[in-house]
């Protein structure tokens, strides 16, 4: 197995508060890797650091390595050109940009781009092509369009921050299948989720708590650990995550 | 009217600054004016018009017969292919009862020219009529226009009037746009302004809507992007003077650069307890999340800004 993304002892403090306290994580090429963990564990912060968004261009210390390249400090566009992309937990809304335009922009370097297929894969039909990516789309529709745009881009690594949130229960299977399709087409997926049934499609999973990785391994086992340990953990449990 | 030769020269210059070539190829113009000369005039069904050339421009009177319904827009162009000191256009448009028409008006100022353009327009949209007036401006990047335009509209009972001012291409220059509407019972007035200012452009937009009829509606929407040292001011005034009238002012100005000066002044006045007028005004730089989203798909920051700005100006 070849590591595609390596997170090496990454630490980050925001406003004097340690948010990431030495995160270690390897995402292998071709896998779906789920990240689980309670609210505030630092999952989205880690995702931001991988993409370089939200002014999080580099951790205070530690390394983020994509293939053999250190991405610490790189511009967002440079990371995207290496083949990294991210789908936001709460995607942005755009005035005056249609779904079709958005997908075409996302997939402008994908020679096999088929925007209708991308929409179909996230459970939307072609009537959405000329809808605007603005606040006239429902929350779930907007999330689907975001996933379609990742499909359109066909990156090497897709960081999906809660691709299942805002998606109705009945459509969970569609989303799970879509993520598998993404992987089958050569995109390695790092997905943050709170849902067991989505985590279960992963090849491996990582549990994060209080800015640290607790465990990486089989999704079922990691999910079990999340349920039994984190749920009981009333305060941040130093035994669980280890002290500084 | 002009020879084909003159038309070809004008067409070339206007297409160069972005006017769709098809307008010329497919003879779409009902009226085409270069400075103070009428180059094309072609009647539209159900539309009577008078056009008089003046020393500095043209005066037009347009009467849309009651009940006229047109699928295709009436297409007009007031432009200048060469520098001239001043171009004055004066117009009067009456849209008869129950008519439903759309005017597509191109303002075309050829690359590199300089001029003052003054425009005065009176509009009357009669009972139950629908009138859309799309005013699309094309300037060259090195064109300098001082534009002063004033529209005064009366929107009759249950009538609909939408006026869109869009600076589609090139440099804005020094622009002063004043749009006024008085809206009668159940009538609707919609003003939209979409512009981008660059270098030392100056933009002033004023929308004034008087909701005088019961259940009348007014919307004043502006999107102004200010780059470099642009000065931009938007003044939106809506007066809710009648029972159950509704007005909304929505202005958003995006600044890009340290040296821009941008002002937004929404004024809402309500004189009836059942009237309701609301406003939202936002001035700020380009939304970071929008920018980062597009960059995460591989666009450079400049490309992303362009996409976002063009979307807002759409
Ligand atoms: N810009 C910031 N300023 C201050 N605190 C921040 C900032 N960004 C994140 N945090 C804090 O860092 C912690 C981790 O946040 P993060 O968004 O990474 O959590 P998460 O694991 O994604 O949680 P959730 O499951 O709720 O999405 C939280 O306590 C949050 O309040
Ligand atoms: Mg999160």
XYZ file of C-alpha atoms and ligand atoms in Angstrom:
590
model
C 0.000 0.000 0.000
C 1.299 3.408 -0.951
C 0.598 6.341 1.324
C -1.028 9.208 -0.587
C -1.396 11.567 2.338
C 0.746 11.537 5.438
C -0.040 13.660 8.474
C 2.974 13.748 10.698
C 2.667 14.935 14.310
C 0.572 17.961 13.332
C -0.030 20.533 16.046
C -2.134 23.657 15.888
C -3.114 26.224 18.472
C -5.818 28.803 17.827
C -6.100 31.776 20.176
C -3.968 30.043 22.750
C -6.107 26.892 22.676
C -4.563 23.681 21.400
C -6.915 22.355 18.722
C -4.703 19.692 17.177
C -2.267 18.080 19.578
C -0.008 15.922 17.459
C -2.139 14.236 14.824
C -0.677 11.258 12.961
C -2.590 9.781 10.072
C -1.819 7.977 6.836
C -4.299 7.756 3.985
C -3.365 5.078 1.480
C -3.780 5.489 -2.229
C -7.099 4.083 -3.435
C -8.807 3.753 -0.068
C -11.869 5.280 1.502
C -10.747 6.466 4.887
C -13.340 7.578 7.412
C -12.640 10.016 10.224
C -14.929 9.773 13.230
C -15.023 11.743 16.420
C -17.177 13.903 18.656
C -18.072 17.519 17.919
C -15.097 19.763 18.371
C -12.554 16.934 18.062
C -10.680 18.857 15.362
C -11.828 16.943 12.267
C -12.788 19.973 10.164
C -9.697 21.818 11.350
C -7.548 18.971 10.078
C -9.444 19.025 6.776
C -8.835 22.791 6.486
C -5.110 22.277 7.038
C -4.963 19.648 4.302
C -6.615 22.019 1.800
C -5.048 25.211 3.163
C -8.361 27.015 3.653
C -9.633 29.307 6.430
C -6.206 30.902 6.772
C -4.833 27.540 7.893
C -1.972 27.401 5.439
C 0.328 25.380 7.708
C 0.260 23.784 11.163
C 2.365 25.261 13.980
C 4.498 22.162 13.730
C 4.415 18.835 11.965
C 4.090 17.932 8.320
C 1.371 17.349 5.782
C 2.795 15.346 2.920
C 0.970 14.556 -0.312
C 2.771 11.839 -2.219
C 6.343 13.016 -1.673
C 5.579 16.670 -1.499
C 5.333 18.772 1.638
C 2.181 20.837 1.246
C 2.675 22.993 4.362
C 2.461 26.605 3.240
C 1.215 25.937 -0.306
C -1.582 28.037 -1.809
C -5.003 26.400 -2.149
C -4.754 26.466 -5.943
C -1.360 24.767 -5.865
C -2.771 21.994 -3.679
C -5.721 21.597 -6.039
C -3.306 21.342 -8.949
C -1.519 18.533 -7.123
C -4.880 16.760 -7.069
C -6.340 17.627 -3.672
C -9.837 18.971 -3.199
C -12.328 19.420 -0.410
C -16.092 19.453 -0.048
C -17.196 21.740 2.771
C -19.368 20.738 5.679
C -21.444 23.842 4.785
C -20.825 24.631 1.103
C -20.718 28.210 -0.177
C -23.573 29.666 -2.207
C -22.904 31.548 -5.425
C -25.055 34.223 -6.997
C -25.526 33.953 -10.749
C -23.596 30.722 -11.284
C -25.514 27.738 -12.588
C -24.975 24.156 -11.523
C -23.795 23.356 -15.040
C -21.235 26.171 -14.986
C -20.055 25.155 -11.546
C -19.573 21.539 -12.572
C -17.821 22.554 -15.788
C -15.448 24.812 -13.886
C -14.734 22.042 -11.403
C -14.134 19.532 -14.165
C -12.317 21.748 -16.622
C -9.219 19.526 -16.486
C -11.165 16.287 -16.630
C -11.207 15.159 -20.273
C -14.004 12.662 -19.578
C -16.279 15.144 -17.843
C -19.963 14.298 -18.111
C -21.905 16.783 -15.998
C -25.233 14.981 -16.310
C -23.671 11.767 -15.063
C -22.125 13.612 -12.109
C -25.573 14.906 -11.184
C -27.182 11.493 -11.610
C -24.594 9.927 -9.339
C -25.621 12.241 -6.499
C -29.294 11.601 -7.159
C -30.126 14.775 -9.081
C -31.504 14.865 -12.621
C -30.527 17.142 -15.504
C -33.261 19.645 -14.618
C -30.777 20.938 -12.045
C -28.259 21.998 -14.704
C -29.666 25.482 -15.095
C -30.512 26.034 -11.444
C -28.318 28.554 -9.672
C -25.898 27.421 -6.959
C -27.412 30.069 -4.686
C -29.778 29.958 -1.739
C -32.633 28.696 -3.907
C -31.147 25.204 -3.593
C -32.170 23.345 -0.447
C -29.475 22.369 2.018
C -29.420 18.772 0.858
C -29.436 19.758 -2.818
C -26.512 22.092 -2.269
C -24.562 19.316 -0.540
C -25.275 16.995 -3.459
C -24.105 19.581 -5.975
C -20.897 19.913 -3.959
C -20.302 16.188 -4.189
C -21.129 16.286 -7.909
C -18.482 18.969 -8.354
C -15.904 16.723 -6.698
C -16.923 13.933 -9.075
C -16.577 16.403 -11.938
C -13.074 17.357 -10.891
C -11.986 13.744 -10.351
C -9.134 14.615 -7.967
C -6.526 12.256 -6.577
C -7.644 12.996 -3.028
C -11.079 14.204 -1.984
C -11.555 15.415 1.555
C -15.280 15.204 2.235
C -16.397 16.973 5.394
C -19.613 15.263 6.452
C -20.880 14.393 2.954
C -23.914 12.801 4.637
C -25.068 15.734 6.759
C -28.248 17.319 5.498
C -28.960 14.285 3.313
C -32.224 12.523 4.073
C -32.057 9.071 5.546
C -33.555 7.339 2.508
C -30.780 8.708 0.275
C -27.927 7.517 2.454
C -27.343 4.526 0.232
C -27.071 6.765 -2.864
C -24.407 8.804 -1.131
C -22.558 5.692 -0.014
C -22.617 4.327 -3.569
C -21.513 7.660 -4.953
C -18.479 7.688 -2.656
C -17.611 4.155 -3.765
C -17.915 5.226 -7.405
C -15.612 8.117 -6.654
C -13.056 5.683 -5.274
C -13.500 3.254 -8.183
C -12.667 6.098 -10.545
C -9.329 6.668 -8.929
C -10.074 9.190 -6.211
C -8.822 8.420 -2.733
C -11.413 9.597 -0.215
C -10.877 10.997 3.245
C -14.338 11.495 4.689
C -15.444 12.907 7.962
C -18.709 11.453 9.166
C -20.913 10.936 12.182
C -22.899 8.137 10.571
C -22.126 4.511 11.146
C -23.643 3.315 7.881
C -21.423 5.691 5.915
C -18.318 4.859 7.942
C -18.903 1.195 7.188
C -18.190 1.619 3.480
C -14.688 2.776 4.381
C -11.653 0.559 3.995
C -10.167 2.009 7.166
C -11.258 4.480 9.798
C -9.650 6.830 12.270
C -11.131 8.032 15.526
C -10.200 11.536 16.632
C -10.844 13.042 20.014
C -9.664 16.288 21.541
C -7.178 17.055 18.816
C -5.574 13.637 18.711
C -5.929 10.340 16.895
C -7.181 7.650 19.254
C -7.187 4.720 16.889
C -6.885 3.836 13.214
C -8.085 0.524 11.844
C -11.064 -1.480 10.737
C -14.147 0.787 10.499
C -16.342 -1.551 12.553
C -13.853 -1.693 15.418
C -13.153 1.997 15.313
C -16.883 2.715 15.269
C -17.351 0.467 18.245
C -14.599 2.239 20.153
C -16.231 5.583 19.341
C -19.532 4.375 20.748
C -18.207 2.737 23.887
C -15.483 5.170 24.876
C -16.201 8.622 23.502
C -19.843 8.570 24.403
C -18.970 7.842 28.007
C -16.234 10.424 28.004
C -17.842 13.354 29.831
C -14.864 15.620 29.932
C -11.932 15.282 27.610
C -10.512 12.004 28.807
C -6.751 12.243 29.231
C -6.400 8.487 29.472
C -8.114 8.005 26.162
C -6.187 10.568 24.187
C -2.998 10.626 26.186
C -1.526 13.680 27.900
C 0.950 16.155 26.466
C -30.448 56.475 -43.385
C -26.929 55.300 -43.893
C -25.358 53.161 -46.559
C -24.293 49.593 -45.973
C -20.711 50.809 -45.778
C -21.414 53.032 -42.804
C -23.289 50.249 -41.082
C -20.386 47.843 -41.638
C -17.912 50.265 -40.076
C -20.139 50.795 -37.045
C -20.804 47.063 -36.725
C -17.104 46.299 -36.720
C -16.395 48.797 -33.966
C -19.298 47.667 -31.802
C -18.606 43.968 -32.209
C -15.010 44.715 -31.221
C -16.203 45.872 -27.783
C -18.368 42.835 -27.311
C -21.770 43.404 -28.920
C -23.083 40.075 -30.200
C -22.239 39.775 -33.901
C -25.597 38.157 -34.621
C -27.356 41.451 -33.917
C -25.812 42.768 -37.123
C -25.730 39.543 -39.139
C -29.379 38.828 -38.514
C -30.473 42.474 -38.789
C -31.927 42.498 -35.313
C -31.996 46.242 -34.751
C -35.222 48.180 -34.814
C -33.202 51.316 -34.262
C -29.474 51.904 -34.404
C -28.035 55.327 -33.712
C -24.408 56.395 -34.025
C -23.916 59.708 -32.190
C -26.685 61.816 -33.809
C -27.270 59.741 -36.923
C -29.905 57.107 -37.415
C -28.173 54.174 -39.123
C -30.923 51.552 -38.997
C -34.623 51.849 -38.510
C -36.944 48.950 -38.837
C -40.476 48.827 -37.462
C -41.635 46.323 -34.870
C -45.225 45.099 -35.083
C -47.597 47.034 -32.832
C -44.953 49.641 -32.044
C -45.261 53.174 -33.435
C -42.253 55.422 -33.185
C -40.943 58.837 -34.092
C -37.236 59.482 -34.255
C -35.755 62.929 -34.800
C -32.067 63.655 -35.232
C -30.890 66.669 -33.213
C -27.534 68.503 -33.410
C -26.156 66.337 -30.573
C -28.224 63.162 -30.623
C -31.743 61.908 -31.138
C -35.212 62.343 -29.713
C -37.501 59.342 -29.790
C -41.131 58.741 -29.032
C -42.374 55.207 -28.849
C -45.923 54.064 -28.472
C -46.695 50.418 -27.951
C -50.287 49.794 -29.005
C -52.569 48.399 -26.303
C -52.628 44.619 -26.201
C -49.420 44.220 -28.232
C -47.604 41.085 -27.255
C -44.175 40.462 -28.717
C -42.129 37.304 -28.382
C -38.947 38.942 -29.663
C -37.540 41.960 -27.869
C -37.580 45.341 -29.557
C -33.878 45.955 -30.104
C -32.312 49.381 -29.985
C -28.785 50.657 -29.939
C -27.571 54.110 -28.991
C -23.867 54.272 -29.507
C -20.878 56.201 -30.666
C -18.317 54.840 -33.080
C -16.114 57.941 -32.817
C -15.238 60.529 -30.219
C -17.720 63.368 -29.959
C -18.102 65.993 -27.297
C -21.594 65.155 -26.241
C -24.378 62.812 -27.201
C -27.878 63.573 -25.979
C -30.680 61.091 -26.164
C -34.192 61.844 -25.077
C -36.977 59.343 -25.127
C -40.555 58.792 -24.263
C -42.050 55.332 -24.134
C -45.704 54.601 -23.588
C -46.694 50.979 -23.221
C -50.416 50.704 -23.875
C -52.923 48.887 -21.728
C -52.430 45.135 -21.569
C -49.339 45.119 -23.796
C -46.417 42.824 -22.993
C -43.074 43.844 -24.479
C -39.399 43.775 -23.819
C -36.897 46.346 -25.035
C -33.301 45.350 -25.320
C -31.212 48.495 -25.478
C -27.531 48.447 -26.253
C -25.282 51.308 -25.285
C -22.113 50.924 -27.314
C -19.119 53.211 -26.940
C -16.324 52.158 -29.275
C -12.817 51.385 -28.082
C -10.721 54.406 -27.197
C -13.325 57.113 -27.704
C -14.252 59.893 -25.305
C -17.627 61.487 -24.820
C -20.337 62.771 -22.549
C -23.598 60.958 -22.896
C -26.767 62.443 -21.492
C -29.931 60.469 -21.492
C -33.434 61.307 -20.339
C -36.207 58.794 -20.517
C -39.866 58.966 -19.596
C -41.758 55.728 -19.323
C -45.456 55.109 -18.890
C -46.621 51.572 -18.398
C -50.407 51.547 -18.629
C -52.846 49.377 -16.743
C -52.206 45.607 -16.922
C -49.183 46.054 -19.183
C -45.781 44.420 -18.760
C -42.631 46.176 -19.803
C -39.053 45.046 -19.448
C -36.303 47.469 -20.301
C -32.861 45.904 -20.456
C -30.183 48.499 -20.787
C -26.910 46.798 -21.643
C -23.773 48.878 -21.787
C -20.665 48.000 -23.703
C -17.583 50.193 -23.488
C -14.038 49.589 -24.571
C -11.349 49.116 -21.934
C -9.783 52.400 -23.082
C -13.041 54.221 -23.631
C -13.928 57.113 -21.377
C -17.586 57.951 -21.005
C -19.244 60.397 -18.706
C -22.748 59.056 -18.536
C -25.704 60.814 -17.000
C -28.957 59.009 -17.299
C -32.303 59.683 -15.750
C -35.396 57.544 -16.036
C -38.756 58.605 -14.756
C -41.415 55.945 -14.837
C -45.078 55.701 -14.064
C -46.315 52.177 -13.456
C -50.077 51.905 -13.793
C -52.604 49.732 -12.076
C -51.609 46.070 -12.036
C -48.764 46.868 -14.448
C -45.208 45.549 -14.289
C -42.043 47.435 -15.097
C -38.545 46.043 -14.825
C -35.561 48.138 -15.673
C -32.117 46.596 -15.722
C -28.941 48.588 -16.143
C -26.000 46.377 -16.813
C -22.537 47.419 -17.643
C -21.595 44.302 -19.478
C -18.171 45.085 -20.867
C -15.331 47.527 -20.537
C -14.754 50.545 -18.396
C -17.620 52.224 -16.583
C -16.098 55.724 -16.611
C -17.975 58.395 -14.749
C -21.539 57.293 -14.340
C -24.590 58.845 -12.780
C -27.744 56.769 -12.977
C -31.009 57.980 -11.549
C -34.095 55.798 -11.749
C -37.441 56.948 -10.451
C -40.759 55.188 -10.391
C -44.218 55.959 -9.135
C -46.240 52.822 -8.762
C -50.007 52.641 -8.830
C -52.411 50.121 -7.314
C -51.075 46.537 -7.533
C -48.324 47.684 -9.860
C -44.772 46.367 -9.645
C -41.507 48.201 -10.269
C -38.183 46.385 -10.313
C -34.894 48.223 -10.681
C -31.669 46.313 -11.066
C -28.236 47.805 -11.512
C -25.135 45.748 -12.101
C -21.817 47.431 -12.624
C -18.116 47.080 -12.202
C -15.819 50.059 -11.685
C -12.095 49.943 -12.321
C -9.187 52.376 -12.080
C -10.544 55.833 -11.160
C -14.120 55.194 -12.281
C -16.884 56.981 -10.444
C -20.262 55.360 -10.081
C -23.360 56.927 -8.619
C -26.657 55.049 -8.657
C -29.889 56.354 -7.239
C -33.138 54.385 -7.217
C -36.248 56.122 -5.993
C -39.499 54.236 -5.795
C -42.782 55.738 -4.644
C -45.295 53.062 -3.820
C -48.414 55.157 -4.114
C -51.025 52.536 -4.916
C -52.583 50.007 -2.631
C -50.705 46.667 -2.719
C -48.039 48.052 -5.020
C -44.567 46.481 -4.968
C -41.080 47.803 -5.459
C -37.712 46.114 -5.617
C -34.465 47.948 -5.948
C -31.475 45.701 -6.352
C -27.918 46.744 -6.990
C -24.667 44.906 -7.410
C -21.606 47.090 -7.694
C -18.072 45.778 -7.830
C -15.453 48.396 -7.082
C -11.852 47.712 -8.054
C -8.641 49.817 -7.895
C -9.510 53.408 -6.953
C -13.163 53.345 -7.885
C -15.612 55.549 -6.033
C -19.094 54.075 -5.875
C -22.266 55.261 -4.222
C -25.644 53.627 -4.180
C -28.677 55.467 -2.873
C -31.884 53.482 -2.703
C -35.025 55.210 -1.551
C -38.360 53.519 -1.264
C -41.472 55.270 -0.007
C -44.325 53.127 1.174
C -47.218 55.529 0.866
C -50.180 53.216 0.442
C -51.938 50.443 2.311
C -50.338 47.013 2.020
C -47.601 48.127 -0.315
C -44.296 46.248 -0.102
C -40.826 47.459 -0.929
C -37.384 45.961 -0.678
C -33.934 47.412 -1.257
C -31.147 44.917 -1.746
C -27.737 46.330 -2.361
C -24.452 44.595 -2.275
C -21.159 46.214 -3.070
C -17.962 44.288 -3.365
C -14.661 46.013 -2.867
C -11.425 44.769 -4.252
C -8.380 46.869 -3.476
C -7.320 49.210 -0.706
C -8.136 52.435 -2.456
C -11.794 52.081 -3.278
C -14.418 54.283 -1.687
C -17.829 52.748 -1.455
C -21.028 54.001 0.072
C -24.510 52.528 0.335
C -27.433 54.587 1.516
C -30.744 52.809 1.846
C -33.616 55.070 2.767
C -36.954 53.592 3.666
C -39.924 55.750 4.486
C -43.319 54.394 5.389
C -46.471 56.518 5.605
C -49.045 53.828 6.110
C -49.233 51.400 8.983
C -49.939 48.442 6.703
C -47.029 49.227 4.377
C -43.777 47.369 4.715
C -40.419 48.333 3.306
C -37.251 46.404 4.084
C -33.641 46.724 3.101
C -30.402 44.814 3.173
C -27.084 46.384 2.403
C -23.744 44.679 2.371
C -20.352 46.110 1.616
C -17.360 43.878 1.807
C -14.674 42.032 -0.003
C -15.394 38.919 -1.987
C -16.732 36.111 0.132
C -13.774 34.046 1.241
C -15.553 30.748 1.229
C -16.717 31.253 -2.356
C -13.182 32.120 -3.337
C -11.639 29.157 -1.547
C -14.205 26.766 -2.964
C -13.287 27.663 -6.529
C -9.578 27.635 -5.711
C -9.978 24.152 -4.233
C -11.224 23.115 -7.676
C -8.038 24.428 -9.241
C -8.907 28.004 -10.249
C -6.346 30.675 -9.472
C -7.442 33.452 -7.147
C -7.896 35.876 -10.064
C -9.909 33.364 -12.059
C -12.082 32.674 -9.030
C -12.685 36.400 -8.457
C -13.682 36.752 -12.085
C -16.195 33.915 -11.903
C -17.743 35.280 -8.698
C -17.933 38.848 -9.999
C -19.425 37.811 -13.347
C -22.008 35.789 -11.431
C -22.981 38.782 -9.325
C -23.244 40.986 -12.394
C -25.364 38.537 -14.302
N -11.133 29.830 13.970
C -11.330 29.279 15.177
N -11.280 30.043 16.285
C -11.473 29.488 17.513
N -11.731 28.196 17.703
C -11.804 27.391 16.638
C -11.615 27.881 15.316
N -11.749 26.874 14.450
C -12.026 25.786 15.207
N -12.040 26.097 16.518
C -12.299 25.168 17.639
O -11.547 24.010 17.390
C -12.236 22.879 17.812
C -12.307 21.881 16.673
O -13.202 22.353 15.700
P -13.563 21.529 14.398
O -14.465 22.363 13.579
O -12.310 21.059 13.789
O -14.364 20.307 15.056
P -15.032 19.067 14.329
O -14.340 17.856 14.842
O -15.100 19.253 12.887
O -16.498 19.110 14.979
P -17.957 18.854 14.341
O -18.194 17.391 14.448
O -18.843 19.604 15.262
O -17.979 19.370 12.952
C -13.586 23.355 18.302
O -13.567 23.432 19.705
C -13.739 24.719 17.697
O -14.504 25.555 18.535
Mg -16.618 19.612 11.491
